[in-house]
Short mmCIF file of C-alpha atoms in Angstrom, two decimals:
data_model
loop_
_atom_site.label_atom_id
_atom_site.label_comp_id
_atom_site.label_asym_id
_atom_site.label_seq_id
_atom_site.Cartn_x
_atom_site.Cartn_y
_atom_site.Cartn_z
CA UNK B 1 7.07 -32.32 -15.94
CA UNK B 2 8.35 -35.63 -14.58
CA UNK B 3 10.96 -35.90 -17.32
CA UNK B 4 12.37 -32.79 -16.27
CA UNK B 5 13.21 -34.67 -13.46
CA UNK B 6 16.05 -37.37 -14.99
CA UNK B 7 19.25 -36.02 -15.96
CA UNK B 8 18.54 -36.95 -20.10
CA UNK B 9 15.82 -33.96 -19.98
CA UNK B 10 13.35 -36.41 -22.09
CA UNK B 11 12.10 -39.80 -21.36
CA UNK B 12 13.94 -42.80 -23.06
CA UNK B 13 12.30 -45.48 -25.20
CA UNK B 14 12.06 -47.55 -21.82
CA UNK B 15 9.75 -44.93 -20.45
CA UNK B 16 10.42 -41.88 -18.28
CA UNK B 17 12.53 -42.94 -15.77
CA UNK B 18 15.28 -44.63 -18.38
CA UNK B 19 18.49 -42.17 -18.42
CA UNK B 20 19.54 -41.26 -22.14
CA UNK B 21 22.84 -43.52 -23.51
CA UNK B 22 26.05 -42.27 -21.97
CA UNK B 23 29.58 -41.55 -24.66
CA UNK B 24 30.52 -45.01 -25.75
CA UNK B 25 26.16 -47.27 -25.14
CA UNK B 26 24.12 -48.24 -28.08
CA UNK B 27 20.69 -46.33 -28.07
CA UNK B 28 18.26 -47.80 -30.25
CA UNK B 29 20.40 -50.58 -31.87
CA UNK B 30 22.04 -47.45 -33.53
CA UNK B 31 25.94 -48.16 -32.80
CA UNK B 32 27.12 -44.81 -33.72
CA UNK B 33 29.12 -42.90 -31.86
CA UNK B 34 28.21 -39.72 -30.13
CA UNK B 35 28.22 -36.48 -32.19
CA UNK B 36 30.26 -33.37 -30.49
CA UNK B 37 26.85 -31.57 -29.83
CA UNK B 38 25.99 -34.73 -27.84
CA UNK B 39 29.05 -34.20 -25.67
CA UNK B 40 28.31 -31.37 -24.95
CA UNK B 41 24.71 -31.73 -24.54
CA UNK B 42 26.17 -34.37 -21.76
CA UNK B 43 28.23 -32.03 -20.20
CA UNK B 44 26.03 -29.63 -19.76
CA UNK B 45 23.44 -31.80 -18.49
CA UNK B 46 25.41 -32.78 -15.77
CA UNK B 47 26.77 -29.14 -14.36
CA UNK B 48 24.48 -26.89 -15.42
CA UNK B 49 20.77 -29.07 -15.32
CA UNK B 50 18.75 -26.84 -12.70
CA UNK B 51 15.28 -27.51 -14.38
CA UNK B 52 16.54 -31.26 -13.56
CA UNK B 53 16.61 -30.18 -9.67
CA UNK B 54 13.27 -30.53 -7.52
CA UNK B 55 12.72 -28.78 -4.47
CA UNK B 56 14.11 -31.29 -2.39
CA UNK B 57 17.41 -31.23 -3.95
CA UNK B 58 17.96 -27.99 -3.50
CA UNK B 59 20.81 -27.53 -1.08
CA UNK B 60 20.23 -26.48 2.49
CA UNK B 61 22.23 -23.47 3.46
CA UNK B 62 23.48 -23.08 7.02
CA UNK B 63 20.98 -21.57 9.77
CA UNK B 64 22.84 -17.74 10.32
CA UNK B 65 24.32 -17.41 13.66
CA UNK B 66 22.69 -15.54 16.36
CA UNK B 67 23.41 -11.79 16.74
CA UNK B 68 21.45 -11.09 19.76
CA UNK B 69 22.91 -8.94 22.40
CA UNK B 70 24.90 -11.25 25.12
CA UNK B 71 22.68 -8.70 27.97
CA UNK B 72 19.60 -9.33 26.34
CA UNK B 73 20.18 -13.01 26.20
CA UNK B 74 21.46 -13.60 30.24
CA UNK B 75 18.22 -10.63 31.24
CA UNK B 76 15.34 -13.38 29.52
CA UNK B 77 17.48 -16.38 29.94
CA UNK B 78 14.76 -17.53 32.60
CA UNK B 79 12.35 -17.31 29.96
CA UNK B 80 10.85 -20.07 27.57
CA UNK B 81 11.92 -19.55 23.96
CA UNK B 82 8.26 -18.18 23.26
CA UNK B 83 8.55 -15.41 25.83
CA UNK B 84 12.22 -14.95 24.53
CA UNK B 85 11.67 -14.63 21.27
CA UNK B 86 8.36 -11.93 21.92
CA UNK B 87 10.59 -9.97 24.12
CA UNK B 88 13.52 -9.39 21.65
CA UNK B 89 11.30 -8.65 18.92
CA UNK B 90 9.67 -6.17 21.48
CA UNK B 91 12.30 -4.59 22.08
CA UNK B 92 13.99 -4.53 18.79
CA UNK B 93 11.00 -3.26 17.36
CA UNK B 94 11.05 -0.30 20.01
CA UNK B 95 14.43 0.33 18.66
CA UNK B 96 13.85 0.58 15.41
CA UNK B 97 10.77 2.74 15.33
CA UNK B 98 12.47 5.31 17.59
CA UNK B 99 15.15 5.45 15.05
CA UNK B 100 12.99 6.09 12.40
CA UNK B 101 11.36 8.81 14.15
CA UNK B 102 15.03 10.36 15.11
CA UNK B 103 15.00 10.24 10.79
CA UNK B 104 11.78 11.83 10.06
CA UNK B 105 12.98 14.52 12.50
CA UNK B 106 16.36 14.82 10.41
CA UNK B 107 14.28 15.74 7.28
CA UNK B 108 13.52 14.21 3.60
CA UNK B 109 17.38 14.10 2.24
CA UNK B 110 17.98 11.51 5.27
CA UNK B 111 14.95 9.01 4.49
CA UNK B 112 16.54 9.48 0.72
CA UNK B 113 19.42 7.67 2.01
CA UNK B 114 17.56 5.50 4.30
CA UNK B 115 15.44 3.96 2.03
CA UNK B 116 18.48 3.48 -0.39
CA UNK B 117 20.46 1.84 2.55
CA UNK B 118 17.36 -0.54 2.59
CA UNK B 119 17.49 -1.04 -0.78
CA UNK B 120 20.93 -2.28 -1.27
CA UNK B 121 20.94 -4.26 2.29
CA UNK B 122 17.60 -6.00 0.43
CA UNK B 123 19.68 -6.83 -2.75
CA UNK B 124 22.78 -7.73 -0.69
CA UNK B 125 20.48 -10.37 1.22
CA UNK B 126 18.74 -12.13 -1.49
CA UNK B 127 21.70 -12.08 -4.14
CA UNK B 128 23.78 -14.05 -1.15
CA UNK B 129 21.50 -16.50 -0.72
CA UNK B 130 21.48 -17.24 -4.69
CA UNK B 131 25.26 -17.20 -4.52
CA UNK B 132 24.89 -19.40 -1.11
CA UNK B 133 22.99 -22.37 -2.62
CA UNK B 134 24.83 -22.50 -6.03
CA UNK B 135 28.27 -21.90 -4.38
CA UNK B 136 29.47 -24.52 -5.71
CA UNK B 137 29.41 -24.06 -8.94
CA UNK B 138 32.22 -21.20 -8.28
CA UNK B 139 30.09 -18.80 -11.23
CA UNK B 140 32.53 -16.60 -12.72
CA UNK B 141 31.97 -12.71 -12.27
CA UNK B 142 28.48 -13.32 -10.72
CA UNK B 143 28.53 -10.96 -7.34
CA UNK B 144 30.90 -8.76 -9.47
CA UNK B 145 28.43 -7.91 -12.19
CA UNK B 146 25.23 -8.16 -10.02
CA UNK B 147 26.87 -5.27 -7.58
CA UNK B 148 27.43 -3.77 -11.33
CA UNK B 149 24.05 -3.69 -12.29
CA UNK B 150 22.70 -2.65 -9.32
CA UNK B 151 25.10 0.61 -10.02
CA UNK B 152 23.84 1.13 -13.34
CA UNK B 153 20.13 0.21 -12.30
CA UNK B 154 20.52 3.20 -9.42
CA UNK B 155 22.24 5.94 -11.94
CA UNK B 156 19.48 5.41 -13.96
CA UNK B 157 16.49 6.08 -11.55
CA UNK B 158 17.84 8.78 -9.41
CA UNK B 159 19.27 10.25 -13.07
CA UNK B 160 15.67 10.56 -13.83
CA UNK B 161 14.50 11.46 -10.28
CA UNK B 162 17.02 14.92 -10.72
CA UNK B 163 16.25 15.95 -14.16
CA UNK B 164 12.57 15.43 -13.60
CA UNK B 165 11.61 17.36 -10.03
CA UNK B 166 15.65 19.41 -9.98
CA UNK B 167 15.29 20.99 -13.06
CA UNK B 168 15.62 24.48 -11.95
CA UNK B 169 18.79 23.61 -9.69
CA UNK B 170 20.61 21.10 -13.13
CA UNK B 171 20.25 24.68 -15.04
CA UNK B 172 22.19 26.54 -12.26
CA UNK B 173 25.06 23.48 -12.68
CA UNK B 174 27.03 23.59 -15.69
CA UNK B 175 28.62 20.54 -14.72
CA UNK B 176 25.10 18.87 -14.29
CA UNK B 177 23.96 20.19 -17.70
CA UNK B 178 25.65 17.25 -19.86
CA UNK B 179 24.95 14.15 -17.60
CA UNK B 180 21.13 14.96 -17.16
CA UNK B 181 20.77 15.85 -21.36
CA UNK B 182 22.73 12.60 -22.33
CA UNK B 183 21.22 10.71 -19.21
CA UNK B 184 19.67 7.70 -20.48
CA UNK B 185 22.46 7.22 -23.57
CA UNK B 186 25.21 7.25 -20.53
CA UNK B 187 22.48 4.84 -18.29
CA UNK B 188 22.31 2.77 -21.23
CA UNK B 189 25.85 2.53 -22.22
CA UNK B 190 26.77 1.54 -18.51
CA UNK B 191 24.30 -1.01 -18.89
CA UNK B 192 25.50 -2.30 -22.16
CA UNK B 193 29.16 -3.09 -20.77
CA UNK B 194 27.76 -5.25 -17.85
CA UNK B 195 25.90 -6.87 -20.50
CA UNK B 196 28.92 -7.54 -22.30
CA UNK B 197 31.08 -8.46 -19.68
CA UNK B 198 28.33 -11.04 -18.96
CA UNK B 199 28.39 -12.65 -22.17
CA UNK B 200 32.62 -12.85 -21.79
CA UNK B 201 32.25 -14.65 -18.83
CA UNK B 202 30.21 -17.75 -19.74
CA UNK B 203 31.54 -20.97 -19.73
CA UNK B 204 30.29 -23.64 -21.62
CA UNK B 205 29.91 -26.04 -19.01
CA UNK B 206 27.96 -23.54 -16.67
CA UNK B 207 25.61 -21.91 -19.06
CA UNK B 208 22.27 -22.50 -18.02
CA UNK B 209 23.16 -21.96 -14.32
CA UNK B 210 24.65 -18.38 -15.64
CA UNK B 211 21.54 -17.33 -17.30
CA UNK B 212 19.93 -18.70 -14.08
CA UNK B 213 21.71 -16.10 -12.16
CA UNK B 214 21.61 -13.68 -14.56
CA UNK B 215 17.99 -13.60 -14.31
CA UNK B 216 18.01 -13.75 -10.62
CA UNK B 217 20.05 -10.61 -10.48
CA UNK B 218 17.46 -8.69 -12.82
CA UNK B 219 14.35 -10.17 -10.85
CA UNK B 220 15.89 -8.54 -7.79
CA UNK B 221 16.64 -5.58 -9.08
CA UNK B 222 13.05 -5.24 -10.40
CA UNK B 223 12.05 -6.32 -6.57
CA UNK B 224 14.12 -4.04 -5.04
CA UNK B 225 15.34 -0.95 -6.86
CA UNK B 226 12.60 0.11 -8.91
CA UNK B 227 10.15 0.01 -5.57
CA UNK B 228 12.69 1.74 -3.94
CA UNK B 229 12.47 4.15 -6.65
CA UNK B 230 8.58 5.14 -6.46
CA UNK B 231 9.01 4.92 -2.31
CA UNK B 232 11.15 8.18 -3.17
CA UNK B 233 8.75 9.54 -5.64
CA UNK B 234 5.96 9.36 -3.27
CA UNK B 235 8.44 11.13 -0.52
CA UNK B 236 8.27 13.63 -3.15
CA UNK B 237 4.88 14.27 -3.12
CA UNK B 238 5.13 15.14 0.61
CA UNK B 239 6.43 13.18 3.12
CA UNK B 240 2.71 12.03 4.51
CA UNK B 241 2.28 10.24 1.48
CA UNK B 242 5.35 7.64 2.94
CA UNK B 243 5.15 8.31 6.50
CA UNK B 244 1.15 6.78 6.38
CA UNK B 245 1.57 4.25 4.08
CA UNK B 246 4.98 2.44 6.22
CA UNK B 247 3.09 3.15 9.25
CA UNK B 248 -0.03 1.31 8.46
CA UNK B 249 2.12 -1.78 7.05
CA UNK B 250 4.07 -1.65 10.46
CA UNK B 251 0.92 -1.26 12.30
CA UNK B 252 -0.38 -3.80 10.83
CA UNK B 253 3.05 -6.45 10.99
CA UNK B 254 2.95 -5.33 15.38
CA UNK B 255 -0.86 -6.01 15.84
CA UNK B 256 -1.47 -8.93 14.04
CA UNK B 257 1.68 -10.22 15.56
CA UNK B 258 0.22 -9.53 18.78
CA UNK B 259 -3.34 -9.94 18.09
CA UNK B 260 -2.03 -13.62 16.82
CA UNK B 261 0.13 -14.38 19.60
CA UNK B 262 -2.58 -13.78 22.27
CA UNK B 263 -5.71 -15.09 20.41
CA UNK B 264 -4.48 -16.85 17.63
CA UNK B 265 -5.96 -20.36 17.31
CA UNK B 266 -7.23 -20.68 13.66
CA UNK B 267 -4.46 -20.97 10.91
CA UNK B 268 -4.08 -18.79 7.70
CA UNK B 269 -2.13 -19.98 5.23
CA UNK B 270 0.35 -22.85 5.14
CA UNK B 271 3.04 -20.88 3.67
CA UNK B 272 3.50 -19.08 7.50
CA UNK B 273 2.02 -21.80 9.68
CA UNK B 274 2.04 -18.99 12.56
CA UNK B 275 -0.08 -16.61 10.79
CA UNK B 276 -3.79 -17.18 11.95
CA UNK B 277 -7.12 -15.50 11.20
CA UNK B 278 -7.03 -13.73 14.69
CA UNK B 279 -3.71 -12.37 14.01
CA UNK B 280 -5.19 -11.22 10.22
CA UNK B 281 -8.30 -9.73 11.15
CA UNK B 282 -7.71 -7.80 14.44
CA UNK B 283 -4.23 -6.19 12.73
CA UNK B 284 -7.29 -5.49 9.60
CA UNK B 285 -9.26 -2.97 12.59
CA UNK B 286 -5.92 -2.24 14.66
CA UNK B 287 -4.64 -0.93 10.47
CA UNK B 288 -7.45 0.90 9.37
CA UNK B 289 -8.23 2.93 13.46
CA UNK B 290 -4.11 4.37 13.05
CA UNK B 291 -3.93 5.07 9.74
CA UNK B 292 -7.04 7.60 10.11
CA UNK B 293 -5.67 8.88 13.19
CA UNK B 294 -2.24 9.42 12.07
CA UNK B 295 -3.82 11.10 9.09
CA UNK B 296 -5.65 13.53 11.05
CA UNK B 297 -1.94 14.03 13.20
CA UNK B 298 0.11 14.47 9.93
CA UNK B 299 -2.27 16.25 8.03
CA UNK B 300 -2.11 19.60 10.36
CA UNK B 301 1.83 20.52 9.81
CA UNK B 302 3.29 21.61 6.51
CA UNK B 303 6.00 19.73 7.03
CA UNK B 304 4.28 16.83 6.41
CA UNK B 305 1.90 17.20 3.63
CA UNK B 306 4.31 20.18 1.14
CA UNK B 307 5.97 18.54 -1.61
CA UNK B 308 9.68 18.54 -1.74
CA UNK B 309 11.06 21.68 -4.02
CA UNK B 310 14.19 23.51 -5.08
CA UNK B 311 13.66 27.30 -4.50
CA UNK B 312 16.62 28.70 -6.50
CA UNK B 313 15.89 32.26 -4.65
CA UNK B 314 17.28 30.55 -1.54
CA UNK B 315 19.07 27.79 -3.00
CA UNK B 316 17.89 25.21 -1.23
CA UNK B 317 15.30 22.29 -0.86
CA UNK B 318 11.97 23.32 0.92
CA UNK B 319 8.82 21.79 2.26
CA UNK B 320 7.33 24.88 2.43
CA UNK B 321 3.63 25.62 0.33
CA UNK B 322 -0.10 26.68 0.80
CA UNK B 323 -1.58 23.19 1.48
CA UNK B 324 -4.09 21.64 -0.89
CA UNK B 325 -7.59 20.73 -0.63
CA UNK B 326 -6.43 17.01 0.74
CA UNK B 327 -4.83 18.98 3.73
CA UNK B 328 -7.84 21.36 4.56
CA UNK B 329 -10.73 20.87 6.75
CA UNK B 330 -13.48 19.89 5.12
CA UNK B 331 -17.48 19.54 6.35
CA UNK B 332 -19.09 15.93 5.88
CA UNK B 333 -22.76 14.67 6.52
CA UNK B 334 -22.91 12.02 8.06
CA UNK B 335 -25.16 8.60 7.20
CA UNK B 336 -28.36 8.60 8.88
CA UNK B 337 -27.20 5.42 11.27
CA UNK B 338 -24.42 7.25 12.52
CA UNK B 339 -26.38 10.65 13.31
CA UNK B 340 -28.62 8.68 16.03
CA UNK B 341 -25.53 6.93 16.93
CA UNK B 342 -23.10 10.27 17.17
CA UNK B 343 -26.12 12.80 17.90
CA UNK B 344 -25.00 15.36 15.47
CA UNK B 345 -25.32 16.16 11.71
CA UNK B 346 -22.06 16.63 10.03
CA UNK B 347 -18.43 15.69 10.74
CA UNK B 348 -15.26 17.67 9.83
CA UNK B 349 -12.53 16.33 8.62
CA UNK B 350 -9.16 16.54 6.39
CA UNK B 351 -10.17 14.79 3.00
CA UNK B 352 -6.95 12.89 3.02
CA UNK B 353 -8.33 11.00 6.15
CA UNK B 354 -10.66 9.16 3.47
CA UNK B 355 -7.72 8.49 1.13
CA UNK B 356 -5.87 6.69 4.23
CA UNK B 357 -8.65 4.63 4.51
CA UNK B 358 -7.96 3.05 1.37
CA UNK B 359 -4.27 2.98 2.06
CA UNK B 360 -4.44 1.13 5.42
CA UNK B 361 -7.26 -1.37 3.55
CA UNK B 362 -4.79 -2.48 1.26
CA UNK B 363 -1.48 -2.21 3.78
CA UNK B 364 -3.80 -4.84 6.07
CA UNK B 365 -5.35 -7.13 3.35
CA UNK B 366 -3.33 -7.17 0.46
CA UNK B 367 0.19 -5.91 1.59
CA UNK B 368 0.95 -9.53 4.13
CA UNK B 369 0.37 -11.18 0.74
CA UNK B 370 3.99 -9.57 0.04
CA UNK B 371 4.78 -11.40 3.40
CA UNK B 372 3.73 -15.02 2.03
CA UNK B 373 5.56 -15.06 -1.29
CA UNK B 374 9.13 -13.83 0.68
CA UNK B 375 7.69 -17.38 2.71
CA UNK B 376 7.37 -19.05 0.18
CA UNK B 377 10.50 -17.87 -1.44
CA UNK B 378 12.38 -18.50 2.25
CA UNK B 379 10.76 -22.21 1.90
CA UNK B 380 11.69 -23.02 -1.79
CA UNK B 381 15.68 -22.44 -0.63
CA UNK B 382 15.09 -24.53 3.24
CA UNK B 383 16.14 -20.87 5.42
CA UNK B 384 14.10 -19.10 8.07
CA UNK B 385 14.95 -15.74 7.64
CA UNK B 386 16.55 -13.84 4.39
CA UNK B 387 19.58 -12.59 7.12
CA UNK B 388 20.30 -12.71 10.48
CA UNK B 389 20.79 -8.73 10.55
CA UNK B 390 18.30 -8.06 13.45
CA UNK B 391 18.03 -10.44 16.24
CA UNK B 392 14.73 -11.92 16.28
CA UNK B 393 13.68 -10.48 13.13
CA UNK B 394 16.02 -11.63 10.67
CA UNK B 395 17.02 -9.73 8.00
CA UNK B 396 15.89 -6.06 6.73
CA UNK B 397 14.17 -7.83 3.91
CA UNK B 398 12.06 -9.54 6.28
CA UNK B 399 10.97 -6.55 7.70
CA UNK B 400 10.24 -5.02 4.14
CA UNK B 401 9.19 -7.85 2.43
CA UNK B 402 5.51 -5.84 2.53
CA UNK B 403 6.38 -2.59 1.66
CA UNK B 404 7.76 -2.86 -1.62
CA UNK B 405 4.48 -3.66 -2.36
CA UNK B 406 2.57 -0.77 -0.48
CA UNK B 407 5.10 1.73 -2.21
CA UNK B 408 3.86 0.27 -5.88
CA UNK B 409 0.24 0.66 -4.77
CA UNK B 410 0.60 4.25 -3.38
CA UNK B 411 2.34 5.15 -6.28
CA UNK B 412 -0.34 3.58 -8.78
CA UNK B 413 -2.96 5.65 -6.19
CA UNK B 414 -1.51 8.74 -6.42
CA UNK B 415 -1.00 8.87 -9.88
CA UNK B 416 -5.12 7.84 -11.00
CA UNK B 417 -6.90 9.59 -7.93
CA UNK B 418 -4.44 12.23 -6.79
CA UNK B 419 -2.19 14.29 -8.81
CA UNK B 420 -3.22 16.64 -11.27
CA UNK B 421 -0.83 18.92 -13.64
CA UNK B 422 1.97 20.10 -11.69
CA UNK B 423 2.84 24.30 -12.35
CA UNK B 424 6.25 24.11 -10.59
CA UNK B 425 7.40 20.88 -13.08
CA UNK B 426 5.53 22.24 -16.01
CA UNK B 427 7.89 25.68 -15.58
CA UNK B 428 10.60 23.38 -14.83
CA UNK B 429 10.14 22.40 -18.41
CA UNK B 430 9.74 25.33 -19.93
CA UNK B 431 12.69 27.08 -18.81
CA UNK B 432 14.92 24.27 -20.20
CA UNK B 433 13.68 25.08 -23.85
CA UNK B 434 15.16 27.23 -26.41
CA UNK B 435 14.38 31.30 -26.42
CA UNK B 436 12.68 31.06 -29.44
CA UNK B 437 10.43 28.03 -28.16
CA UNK B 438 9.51 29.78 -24.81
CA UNK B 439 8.25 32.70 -27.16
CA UNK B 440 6.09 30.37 -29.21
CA UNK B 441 4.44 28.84 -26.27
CA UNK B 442 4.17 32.65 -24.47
CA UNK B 443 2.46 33.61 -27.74
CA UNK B 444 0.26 30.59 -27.83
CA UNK B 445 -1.00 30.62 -24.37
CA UNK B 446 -1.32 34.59 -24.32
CA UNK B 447 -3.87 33.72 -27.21
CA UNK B 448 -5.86 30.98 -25.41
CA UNK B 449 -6.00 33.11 -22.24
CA UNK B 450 -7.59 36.18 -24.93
CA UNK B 451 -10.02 33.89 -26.27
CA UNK B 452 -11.32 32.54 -22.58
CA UNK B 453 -11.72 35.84 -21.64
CA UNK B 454 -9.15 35.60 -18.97
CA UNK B 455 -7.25 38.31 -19.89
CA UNK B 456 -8.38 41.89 -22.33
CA UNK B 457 -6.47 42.33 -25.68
CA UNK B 458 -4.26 44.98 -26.20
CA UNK B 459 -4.92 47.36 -27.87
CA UNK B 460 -2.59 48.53 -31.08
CA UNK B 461 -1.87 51.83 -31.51
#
């Protein structure tokens, strides 16, 4: 790719450092003059040539000022930055999780809106740093249509969120009714203007760098919205199915923080040059031990473990239900090694305990791997930290960078090893259809229930 490197986009017949002939040179002994697709071929070369741009000329943007509290800063200013740095991320951290748990406590509709808040504080922070490197260039309409899209992108998913588990409460609506049956014409229409509008606002002498952004908006919103999207389907399922999964990932961010900062002596990756093996392995064990014991915790209140559902006798959204077989206790032999080892024969336990096994397996070795590429992406544009939202952890996406990709692997889980036909969604269904299609599918089922021997036909008089 070392062409890609010189402004002509191809090498010349000097070899691959000699720049293509300018308006006016001969090239080749050919004295012809340049053709109007060469002038513009020229002009766009020289505004709108990313691919021409290595990493090293991408430009640096200015390191975010520090928000730390002024009496958190003069209480450690004895300290050395080290000892600073691990006491504000203490205590931050502190902070935050007892905020979360004043959340939980507040119920399902407020972790709705907390995990959107995350969402759009995610896209805020990584479409400013695209706008921050390329400022510039002074892109016309770019912020404007990326907030646009991330509009359209959200009316689309939590469109499809209502119709799909609200059923029952759209039919009660009449003014529900017509958004939810034309959902995904009005989604796409909305869509279909911002397109629009994006192809009215290119400019010929920014094009490329307009695509550029235009795909950097899309790749976001893939990043960001549709992960925040299945985090709220798996809230859904019951709120233990996102409670352990974030948990383990934070577990597993605190102790191999800790875990590296004590023992740490054996590096892991270059992309984080402070990540070590110490750090990976103990917050591995640390991962695994809390999310079975949370499991166990979570697993004996209903508020926890019942999906989320409309009762329209009440008119309201419950987390009430008759738990399932994942929330029951169950009787386990145990291998012979740990019978000698535990002197006794069987074990009981709550068979989701075994599923959060898997969970915190993949929160501790696979979900840092999230971590790395957000490094690598931090490195590629020369800044530390995505935002300078929390002091001493930088911004939310930072702190999230790994569970976008727990809440696509929980998702994928549930779906293959957990749920099975749903009777609440199914009726859901059924009570949108027509009379005379409700009757056909009564009749239908009224037979296959006759022939199983379920239920005794009636006799005709």
């Amino acid at each position: 790719m070392l062409e890609l490197r010189h402004r002509g986009g191809c090498p010349g017949p000097g070899g691959a450092g000699t720049p293509p002939p300018r308006e006016g040179e001969a090239a080749g002994g050919d004295h012809e003059t340049e053709s109007t697709s060469d002038k513009e071929t020229d002009i766009d070369d020289r505004y709108g040539d990313l691919d021409a741009r290595g990493d090293s000329d991408v430009p640096e943007i200015p390191p975010s000022s520090d928000r730390t509290p002024e009496i958190l800063k003069k209480a450690l200013s004895g300290l050395s930055s080290r000892w600073k740095n691990w006491w504000i991320r203490g205590i931050l951290t502190l902070t935050m999780i007892s905020l979360f748990f004043l959340i939980i406590y507040m119920g399902s509709f407020m972790l709705m809106l907390l995990v959107l808040g995350i969402q759009v504080k995610c896209f805020h922070e990584i479409i400013t740093i695209g706008y921050r490197v390329y400022h510039s260039y002074d892109l016309p309409w770019f912020r404007t249509l990326s907030w646009y899209f991330l509009l359209c992108v959200n009316y689309f998913f939590y469109g499809e969120t209502v119709a799909d588990y609200f059923a029952t409460f759209v039919q009660r609506e009449e003014q529900l009714q017509f958004l939810i049956r034309y959902h995904r014409f009005i989604s796409f229409a909305l869509y279909l203007a911002g397109f629009c509008m994006f192809v009215l606002s290119l400019v010929k002498k920014h094009y490329r760098l307009q695509f550029y952004m235009f795909a950097w908006t899309h790749v976001t919103l893939l990043i960001t919205v549709t992960q925040s999207h299945l985090v709220i389907q798996n809230l859904f399922e019951g709120m233990i199915w996102f409670l352990v999964p974030i948990s383990s990932v934070i577990c597993n961010d605190i102790t191999a923080y800790l875990f590296g900062f004590f023992f740490g002596r054996t590096p892991l990756i270059k992309l984080s040059p402070k990540k070590t093996w110490e750090g990976f392995i103990g917050g591995f064990f640390s991962t695994v031990i809390f999310g079975f014991i949370a499991a166990y915790v979570l697993s004996k209140h209903q508020y926890f473990v019942c999906p989320v559902e409309y009762r329209s006798d009440v008119n309201s959204f419950v987390t009430e239900c008759e738990p399932s077989e994942l929330f029951r206790l169950q009787s386990y032999s145990l291998p012979p090694f740990l019978k000698a080892v535990l002197r006794r024969e069987t074990v009981s336990l709550y068979p989701f305990q075994i599923h959060s096994i898997a969970l915190s397996t993949f929160a501790s070795l696979i979900g840092p791997f999230g971590g790395f590429f957000a490094s690598g992406f931090k490195r590629a544009f020369k800044i530390k930290d995505f935002a300078n939202t929390i002091p001493g952890h930088g911004g939310i996406m930072d702190r999230f960078d790994c569970q976008y990709l727990m809440a696509t692997f929980v998702h994928v889980y549930i779906t293959s090893f957990i749920r099975g036909p749903n009777p609440s969604k199914v009726l859901q269904q059924l009570l949108v259809l027509q009379p005379e299609q409700q009757l056909n599918i009564y009749r239908t089922l009224k037979t296959h229930l006759i022939e199983k021997g379920i239920l005794q036909p009636t006799l005709k008089a």
